[in-house]
Short mmCIF file of C-alpha atoms and ligand atoms in Angstrom, two decimals:
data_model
loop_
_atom_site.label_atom_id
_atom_site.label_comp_id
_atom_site.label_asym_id
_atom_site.label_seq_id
_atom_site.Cartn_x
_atom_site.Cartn_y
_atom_site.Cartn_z
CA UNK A 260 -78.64 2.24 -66.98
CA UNK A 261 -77.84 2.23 -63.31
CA UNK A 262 -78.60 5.82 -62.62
CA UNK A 263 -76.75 5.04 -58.95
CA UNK A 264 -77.20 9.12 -58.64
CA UNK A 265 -80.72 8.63 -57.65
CA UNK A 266 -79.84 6.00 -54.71
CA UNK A 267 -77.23 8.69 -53.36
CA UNK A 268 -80.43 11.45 -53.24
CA UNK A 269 -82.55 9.03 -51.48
CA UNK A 270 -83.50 10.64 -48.47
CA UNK A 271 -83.44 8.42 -44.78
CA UNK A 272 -87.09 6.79 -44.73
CA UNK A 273 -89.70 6.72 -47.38
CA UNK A 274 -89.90 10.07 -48.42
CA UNK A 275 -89.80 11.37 -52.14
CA UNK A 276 -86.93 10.77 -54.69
CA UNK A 277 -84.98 13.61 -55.32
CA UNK A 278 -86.65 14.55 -59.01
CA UNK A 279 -85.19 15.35 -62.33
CA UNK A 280 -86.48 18.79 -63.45
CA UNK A 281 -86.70 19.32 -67.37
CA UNK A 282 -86.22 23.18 -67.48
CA UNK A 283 -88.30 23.73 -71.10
CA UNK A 284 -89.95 20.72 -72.20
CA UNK A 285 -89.96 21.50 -76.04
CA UNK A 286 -88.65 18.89 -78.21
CA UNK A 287 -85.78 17.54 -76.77
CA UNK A 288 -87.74 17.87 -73.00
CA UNK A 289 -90.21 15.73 -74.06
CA UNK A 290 -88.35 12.78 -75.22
CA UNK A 291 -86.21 12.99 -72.29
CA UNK A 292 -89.67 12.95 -69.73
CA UNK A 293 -90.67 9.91 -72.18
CA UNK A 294 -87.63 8.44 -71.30
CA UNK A 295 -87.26 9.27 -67.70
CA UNK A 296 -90.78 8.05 -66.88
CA UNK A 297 -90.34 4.88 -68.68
CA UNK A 298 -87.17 4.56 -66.20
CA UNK A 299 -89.60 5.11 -63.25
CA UNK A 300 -87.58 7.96 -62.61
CA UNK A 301 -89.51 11.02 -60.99
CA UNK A 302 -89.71 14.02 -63.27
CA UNK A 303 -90.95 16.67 -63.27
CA UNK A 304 -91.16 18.88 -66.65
CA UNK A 305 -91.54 22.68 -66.76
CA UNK A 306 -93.00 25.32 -69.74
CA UNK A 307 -93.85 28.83 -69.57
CA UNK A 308 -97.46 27.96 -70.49
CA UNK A 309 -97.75 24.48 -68.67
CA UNK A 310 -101.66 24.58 -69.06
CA UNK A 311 -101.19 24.66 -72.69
CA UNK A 312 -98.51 22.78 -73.42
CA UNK A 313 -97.96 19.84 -70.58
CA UNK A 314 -101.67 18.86 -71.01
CA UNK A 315 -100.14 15.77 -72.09
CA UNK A 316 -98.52 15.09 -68.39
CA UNK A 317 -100.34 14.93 -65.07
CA UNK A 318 -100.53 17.76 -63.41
CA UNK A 319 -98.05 17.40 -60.27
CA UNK A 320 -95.52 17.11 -62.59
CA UNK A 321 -95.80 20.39 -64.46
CA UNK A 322 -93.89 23.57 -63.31
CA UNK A 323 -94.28 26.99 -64.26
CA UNK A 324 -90.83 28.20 -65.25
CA UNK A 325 -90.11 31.49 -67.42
CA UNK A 326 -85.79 32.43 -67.25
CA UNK A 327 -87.75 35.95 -68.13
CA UNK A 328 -89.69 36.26 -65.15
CA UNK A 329 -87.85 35.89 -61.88
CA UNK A 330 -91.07 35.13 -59.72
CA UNK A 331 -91.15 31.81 -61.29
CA UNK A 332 -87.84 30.61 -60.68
CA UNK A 333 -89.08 29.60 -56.93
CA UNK A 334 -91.43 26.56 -58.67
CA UNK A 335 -87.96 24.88 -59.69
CA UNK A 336 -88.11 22.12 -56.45
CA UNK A 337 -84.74 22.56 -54.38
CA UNK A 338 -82.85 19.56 -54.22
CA UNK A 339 -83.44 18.80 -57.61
CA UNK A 340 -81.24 17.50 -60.86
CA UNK A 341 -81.44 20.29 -63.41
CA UNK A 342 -81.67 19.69 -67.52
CA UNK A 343 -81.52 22.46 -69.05
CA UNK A 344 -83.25 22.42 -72.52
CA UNK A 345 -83.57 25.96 -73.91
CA UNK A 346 -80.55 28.75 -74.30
CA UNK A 347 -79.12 29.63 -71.42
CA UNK A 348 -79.33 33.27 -72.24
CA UNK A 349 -79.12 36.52 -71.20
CA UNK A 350 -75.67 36.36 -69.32
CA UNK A 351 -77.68 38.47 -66.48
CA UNK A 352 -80.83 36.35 -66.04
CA UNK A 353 -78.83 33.40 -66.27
CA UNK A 354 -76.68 34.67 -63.92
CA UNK A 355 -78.94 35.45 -61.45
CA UNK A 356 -81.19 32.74 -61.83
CA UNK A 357 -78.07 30.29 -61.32
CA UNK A 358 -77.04 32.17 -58.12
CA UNK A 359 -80.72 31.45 -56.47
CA UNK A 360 -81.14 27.55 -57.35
CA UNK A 361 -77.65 26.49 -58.26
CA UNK A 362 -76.72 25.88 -54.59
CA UNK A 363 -79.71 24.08 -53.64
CA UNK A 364 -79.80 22.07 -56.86
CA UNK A 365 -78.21 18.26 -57.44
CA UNK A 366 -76.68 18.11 -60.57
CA UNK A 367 -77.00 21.15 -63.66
CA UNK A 368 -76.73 19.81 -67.15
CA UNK A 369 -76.69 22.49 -70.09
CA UNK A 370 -77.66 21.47 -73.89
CA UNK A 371 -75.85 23.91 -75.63
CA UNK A 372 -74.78 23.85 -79.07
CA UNK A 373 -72.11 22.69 -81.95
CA UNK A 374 -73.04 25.82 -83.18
CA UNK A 375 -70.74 27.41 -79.95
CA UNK A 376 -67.22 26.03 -81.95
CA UNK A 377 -65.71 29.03 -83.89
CA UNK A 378 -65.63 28.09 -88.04
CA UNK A 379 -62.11 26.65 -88.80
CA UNK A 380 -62.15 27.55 -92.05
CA UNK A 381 -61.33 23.93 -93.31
CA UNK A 382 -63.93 21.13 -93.15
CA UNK A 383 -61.12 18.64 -92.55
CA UNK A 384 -60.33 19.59 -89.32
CA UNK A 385 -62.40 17.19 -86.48
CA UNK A 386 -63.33 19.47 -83.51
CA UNK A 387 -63.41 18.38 -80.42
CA UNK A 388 -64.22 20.26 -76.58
CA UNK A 389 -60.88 21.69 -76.71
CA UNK A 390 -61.41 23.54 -79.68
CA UNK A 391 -62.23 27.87 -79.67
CA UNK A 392 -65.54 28.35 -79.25
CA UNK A 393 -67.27 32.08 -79.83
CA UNK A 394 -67.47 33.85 -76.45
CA UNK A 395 -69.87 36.79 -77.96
CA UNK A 396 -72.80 34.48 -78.51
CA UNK A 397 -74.81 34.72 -76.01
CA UNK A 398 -76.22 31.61 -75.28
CA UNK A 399 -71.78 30.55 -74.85
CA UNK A 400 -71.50 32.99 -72.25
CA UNK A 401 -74.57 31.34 -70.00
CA UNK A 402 -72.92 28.40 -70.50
CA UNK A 403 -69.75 29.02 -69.73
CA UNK A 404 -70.79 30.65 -66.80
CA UNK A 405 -72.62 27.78 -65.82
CA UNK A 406 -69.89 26.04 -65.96
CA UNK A 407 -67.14 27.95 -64.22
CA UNK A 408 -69.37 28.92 -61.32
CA UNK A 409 -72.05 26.31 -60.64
CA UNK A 410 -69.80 22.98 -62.34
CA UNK A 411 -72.60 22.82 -64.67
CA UNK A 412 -71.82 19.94 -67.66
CA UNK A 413 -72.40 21.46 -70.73
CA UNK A 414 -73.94 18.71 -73.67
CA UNK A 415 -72.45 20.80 -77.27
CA UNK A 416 -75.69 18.94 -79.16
CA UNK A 417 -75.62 18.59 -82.86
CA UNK A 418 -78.54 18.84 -85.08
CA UNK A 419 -81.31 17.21 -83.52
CA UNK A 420 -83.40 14.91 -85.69
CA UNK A 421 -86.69 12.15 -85.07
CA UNK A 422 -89.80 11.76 -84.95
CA UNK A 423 -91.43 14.79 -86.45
CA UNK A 424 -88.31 16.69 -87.44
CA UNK A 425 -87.30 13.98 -90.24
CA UNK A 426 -83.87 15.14 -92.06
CA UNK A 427 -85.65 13.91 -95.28
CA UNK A 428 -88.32 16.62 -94.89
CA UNK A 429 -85.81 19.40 -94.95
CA UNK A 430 -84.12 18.24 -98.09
CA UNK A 431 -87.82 17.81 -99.55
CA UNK A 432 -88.55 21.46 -98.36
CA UNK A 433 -85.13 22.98 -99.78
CA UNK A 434 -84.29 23.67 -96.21
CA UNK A 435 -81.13 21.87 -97.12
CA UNK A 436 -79.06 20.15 -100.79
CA UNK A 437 -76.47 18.64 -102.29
CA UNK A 438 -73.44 21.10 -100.87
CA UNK A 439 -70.24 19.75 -99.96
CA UNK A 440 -70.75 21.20 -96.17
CA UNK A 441 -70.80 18.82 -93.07
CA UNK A 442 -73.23 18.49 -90.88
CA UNK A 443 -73.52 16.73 -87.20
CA UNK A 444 -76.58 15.21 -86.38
CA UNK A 445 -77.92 13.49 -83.30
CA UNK A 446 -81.12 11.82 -82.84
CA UNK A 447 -83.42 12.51 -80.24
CA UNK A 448 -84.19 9.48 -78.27
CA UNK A 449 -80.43 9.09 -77.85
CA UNK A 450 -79.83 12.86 -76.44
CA UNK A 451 -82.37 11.64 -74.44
CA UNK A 452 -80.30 8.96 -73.44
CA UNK A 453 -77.25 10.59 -73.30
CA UNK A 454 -78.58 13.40 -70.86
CA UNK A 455 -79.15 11.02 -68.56
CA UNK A 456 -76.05 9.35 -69.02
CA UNK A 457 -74.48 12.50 -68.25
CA UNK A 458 -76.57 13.05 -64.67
CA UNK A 459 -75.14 9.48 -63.51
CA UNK A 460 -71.55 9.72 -64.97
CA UNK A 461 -70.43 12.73 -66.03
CA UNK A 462 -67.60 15.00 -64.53
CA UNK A 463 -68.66 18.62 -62.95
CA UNK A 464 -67.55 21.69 -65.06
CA UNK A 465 -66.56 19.52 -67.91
CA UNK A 466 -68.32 19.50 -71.55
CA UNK A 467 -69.37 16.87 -73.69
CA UNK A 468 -69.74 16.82 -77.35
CA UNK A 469 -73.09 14.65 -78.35
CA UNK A 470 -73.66 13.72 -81.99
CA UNK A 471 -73.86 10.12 -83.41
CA UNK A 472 -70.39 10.20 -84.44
CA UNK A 473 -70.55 10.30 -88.23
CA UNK A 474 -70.46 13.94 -89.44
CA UNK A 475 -71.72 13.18 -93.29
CA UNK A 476 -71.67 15.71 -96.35
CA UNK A 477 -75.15 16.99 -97.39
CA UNK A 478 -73.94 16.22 -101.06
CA UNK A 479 -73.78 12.54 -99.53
CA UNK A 480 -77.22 12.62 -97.41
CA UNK A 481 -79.16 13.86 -100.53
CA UNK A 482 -77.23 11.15 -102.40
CA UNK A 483 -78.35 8.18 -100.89
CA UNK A 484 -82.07 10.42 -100.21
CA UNK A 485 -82.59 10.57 -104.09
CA UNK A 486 -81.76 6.73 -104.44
CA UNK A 487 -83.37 4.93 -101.04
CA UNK A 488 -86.76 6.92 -100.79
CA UNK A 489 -86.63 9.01 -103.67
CA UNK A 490 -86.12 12.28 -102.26
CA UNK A 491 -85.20 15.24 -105.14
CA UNK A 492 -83.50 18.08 -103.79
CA UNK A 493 -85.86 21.51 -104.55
CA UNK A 494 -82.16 22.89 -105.44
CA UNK A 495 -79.01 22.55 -104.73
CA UNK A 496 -77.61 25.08 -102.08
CA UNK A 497 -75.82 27.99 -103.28
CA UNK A 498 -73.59 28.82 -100.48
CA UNK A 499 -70.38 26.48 -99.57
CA UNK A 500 -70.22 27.01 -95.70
CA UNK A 501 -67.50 24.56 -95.13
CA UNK A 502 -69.37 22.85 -91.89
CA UNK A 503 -67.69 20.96 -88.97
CA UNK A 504 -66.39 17.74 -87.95
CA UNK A 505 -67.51 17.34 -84.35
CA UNK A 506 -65.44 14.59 -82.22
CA UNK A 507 -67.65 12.32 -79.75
CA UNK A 508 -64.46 10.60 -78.43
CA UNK A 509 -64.44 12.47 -74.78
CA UNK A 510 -68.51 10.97 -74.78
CA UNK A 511 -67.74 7.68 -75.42
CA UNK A 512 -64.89 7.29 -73.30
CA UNK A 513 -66.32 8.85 -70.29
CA UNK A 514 -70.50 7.85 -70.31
CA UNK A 515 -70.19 4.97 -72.44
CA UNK A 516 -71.99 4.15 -76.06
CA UNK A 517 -75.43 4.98 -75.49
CA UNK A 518 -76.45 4.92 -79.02
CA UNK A 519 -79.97 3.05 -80.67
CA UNK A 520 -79.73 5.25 -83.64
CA UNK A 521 -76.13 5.14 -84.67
CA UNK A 522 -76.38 5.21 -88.23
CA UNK A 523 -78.78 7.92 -90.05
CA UNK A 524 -79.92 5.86 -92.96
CA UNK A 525 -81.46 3.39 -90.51
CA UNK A 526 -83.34 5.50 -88.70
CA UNK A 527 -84.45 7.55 -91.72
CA UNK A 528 -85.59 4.55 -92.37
CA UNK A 529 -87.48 3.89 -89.30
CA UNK A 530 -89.05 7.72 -89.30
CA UNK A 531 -90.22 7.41 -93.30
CA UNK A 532 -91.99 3.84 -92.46
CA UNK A 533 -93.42 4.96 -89.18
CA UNK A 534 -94.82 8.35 -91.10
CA UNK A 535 -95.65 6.18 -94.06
CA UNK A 536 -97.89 3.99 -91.45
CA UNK A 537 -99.08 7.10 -89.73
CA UNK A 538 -100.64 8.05 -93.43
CA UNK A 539 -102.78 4.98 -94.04
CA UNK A 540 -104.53 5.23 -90.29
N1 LIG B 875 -82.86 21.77 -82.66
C1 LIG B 875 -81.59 21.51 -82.94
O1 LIG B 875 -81.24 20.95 -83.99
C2 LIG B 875 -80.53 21.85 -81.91
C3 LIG B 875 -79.19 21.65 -82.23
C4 LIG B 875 -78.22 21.91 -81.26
C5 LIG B 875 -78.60 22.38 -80.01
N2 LIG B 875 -79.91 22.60 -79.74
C6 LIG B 875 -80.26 23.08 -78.40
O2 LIG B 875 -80.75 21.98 -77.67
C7 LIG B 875 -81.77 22.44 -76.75
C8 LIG B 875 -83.04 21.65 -77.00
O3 LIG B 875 -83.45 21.88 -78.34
P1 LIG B 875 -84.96 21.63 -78.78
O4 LIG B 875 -84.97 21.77 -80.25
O5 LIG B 875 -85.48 20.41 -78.11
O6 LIG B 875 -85.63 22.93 -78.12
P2 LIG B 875 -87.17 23.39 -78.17
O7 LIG B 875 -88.00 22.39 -78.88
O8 LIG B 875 -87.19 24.80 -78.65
O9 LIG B 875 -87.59 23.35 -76.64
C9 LIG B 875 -87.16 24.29 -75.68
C10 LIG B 875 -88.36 24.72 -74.86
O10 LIG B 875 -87.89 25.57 -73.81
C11 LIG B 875 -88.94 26.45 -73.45
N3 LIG B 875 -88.35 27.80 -73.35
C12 LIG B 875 -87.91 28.59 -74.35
N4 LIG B 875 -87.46 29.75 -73.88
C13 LIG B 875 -87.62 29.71 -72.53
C14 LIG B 875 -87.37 30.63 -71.48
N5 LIG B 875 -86.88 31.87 -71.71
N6 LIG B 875 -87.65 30.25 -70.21
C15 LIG B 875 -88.17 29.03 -69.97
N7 LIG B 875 -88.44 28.12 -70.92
C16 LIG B 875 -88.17 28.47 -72.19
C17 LIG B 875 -90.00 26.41 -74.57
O11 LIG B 875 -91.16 25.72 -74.08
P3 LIG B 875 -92.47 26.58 -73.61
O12 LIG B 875 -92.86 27.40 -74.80
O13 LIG B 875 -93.46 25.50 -73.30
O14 LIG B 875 -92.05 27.39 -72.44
C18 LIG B 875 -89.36 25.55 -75.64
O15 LIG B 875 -90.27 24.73 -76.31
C19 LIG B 875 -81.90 23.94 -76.99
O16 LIG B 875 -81.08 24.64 -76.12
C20 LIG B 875 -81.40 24.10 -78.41
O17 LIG B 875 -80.93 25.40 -78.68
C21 LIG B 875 -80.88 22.35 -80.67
#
């Protein structure tokens, strides 16, 4: 990964990089600093606690960042490419917090949600970023604002899965069974990937779908669950919401095939031997 961005924020002399700044290091955030630093890329990371939850990270590169509490907004470093990895609501905080960085900042990417596309009402249909999305969420409308005003790229993630949120877990818990609805799923080290993909090559304003491609049936996922690792469904679910088919095509066209974890079954496989391994240290 070339990440020529970084060369183009290079200021005259030796002085600093311009950094990457991972607005809510929760999951996703934390994978993506993983990633960054193993890049060499300077990154900075922010939480609304940092001295409780970025113990982990050395302290320069913690910020204090709260969307709820305007007086932190000024710790966000001008200059500086933006991931944004919580929802981008309320419209008005959003708003105004967009208006105060957004024209200092490099690049803003969003993670938003598959969860934005409006039900077709057949689980046939593929969706793709062209297709109605639901403008009373909340979280849509920071986005879209994002978007329209400050060229932010907005990343529609599907389920996120890895290390520690295993998709075999929430069949064992009954969180999900055997329906016929589809599902989207993503794993993390490649949104990692992908986000920074996106800082290098993708367009302003424009959104991205991110999933790994294969939307599956959860009938299907317990199906092979029950007969690779021996997973029972608690029960099988009792609702039919039909589910999406999200398209990645606009993704892989425009930043490339990123993926390491293209097919769920191997990497299920990879998270229940790593946990199994975990178990006997
Ligand atoms: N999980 C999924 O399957 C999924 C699917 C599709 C899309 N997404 C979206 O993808 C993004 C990343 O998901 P994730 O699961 O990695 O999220 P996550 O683990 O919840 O991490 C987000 C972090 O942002 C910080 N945060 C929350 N509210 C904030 C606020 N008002 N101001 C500042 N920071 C705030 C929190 O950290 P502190 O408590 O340390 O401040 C939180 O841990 C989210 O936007 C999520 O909605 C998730």
């Amino acid at each position: 990964m070339a990440l020529g961005f970084l060369d183009r924020t290079m200021p005259p002399g030796n002085g600093p990089l311009t950094s990457i700044v991972i607005l809510g290091a929760g999951y996703t955030g934390r994978h993506l600093l993983a990633l960054a630093t193993a890049k060499g890329l300077p990154v900075l990371a922010s939480s609304r606690s940092p001295h409780n939850h970025l113990l982990h990270i050395p302290a320069p590169q913690r910020i204090e960042f709260d969307l709820f509490r305007p007086v932190t907004w000024r710790n966000v470093p001008g200059g500086a490419q933006i991931i944004w990895c919580f929802p981008a609501a309320p419209l008005n905080l959003v708003a105004a917090f967009a208006e105060q960085i957004a024209p200092h900042a490099g690049r803003l990417i969003v993670l938003g949600s598959t969860s934005a596309y409006k039900p077709t009402g057949t689980s046939d249909t593929w969706l793709d970023e062209s297709s109605a999305i639901d403008q009373t969420l909340p979280r849509v409308q920071g986005e879209e604002h994002l978007r329209l005003n400050h060229r932010a790229i907005i990343l529609r993630v599907a389920g996120i899965y890895g290390p520690g949120r295993n998709v075999l877990d929430w069949i064992r818990r009954g969180r999900v069974g055997p329906s016929p609805r589809y599902v989207n799923l993503i794993h993390v080290e490649d949104l990692a990937g992908i986000c920074l993909l996106a800082l290098e090559r993708a367009r302003p304003g424009e959104v991205y779908n991110v999933s790994d491609r294969q939307p599956r049936q959860w009938s299907e996922i317990c199906e092979v669950a029950q007969r690779r690792w021996n997973v029972t469904p608690l029960e099988s679910e009792a609702h039919d919401r039909r589910g999406k088919r999200i398209s990645i095509a606009k993704l892989r066209t425009e930043l490339g095939d990123p993926f390491t974890h293209p097919d769920l079954y191997a990497a299920l496989d990879e998270l229940e031997s790593a946990e199994a391994q975990r178990a006997l240290e």
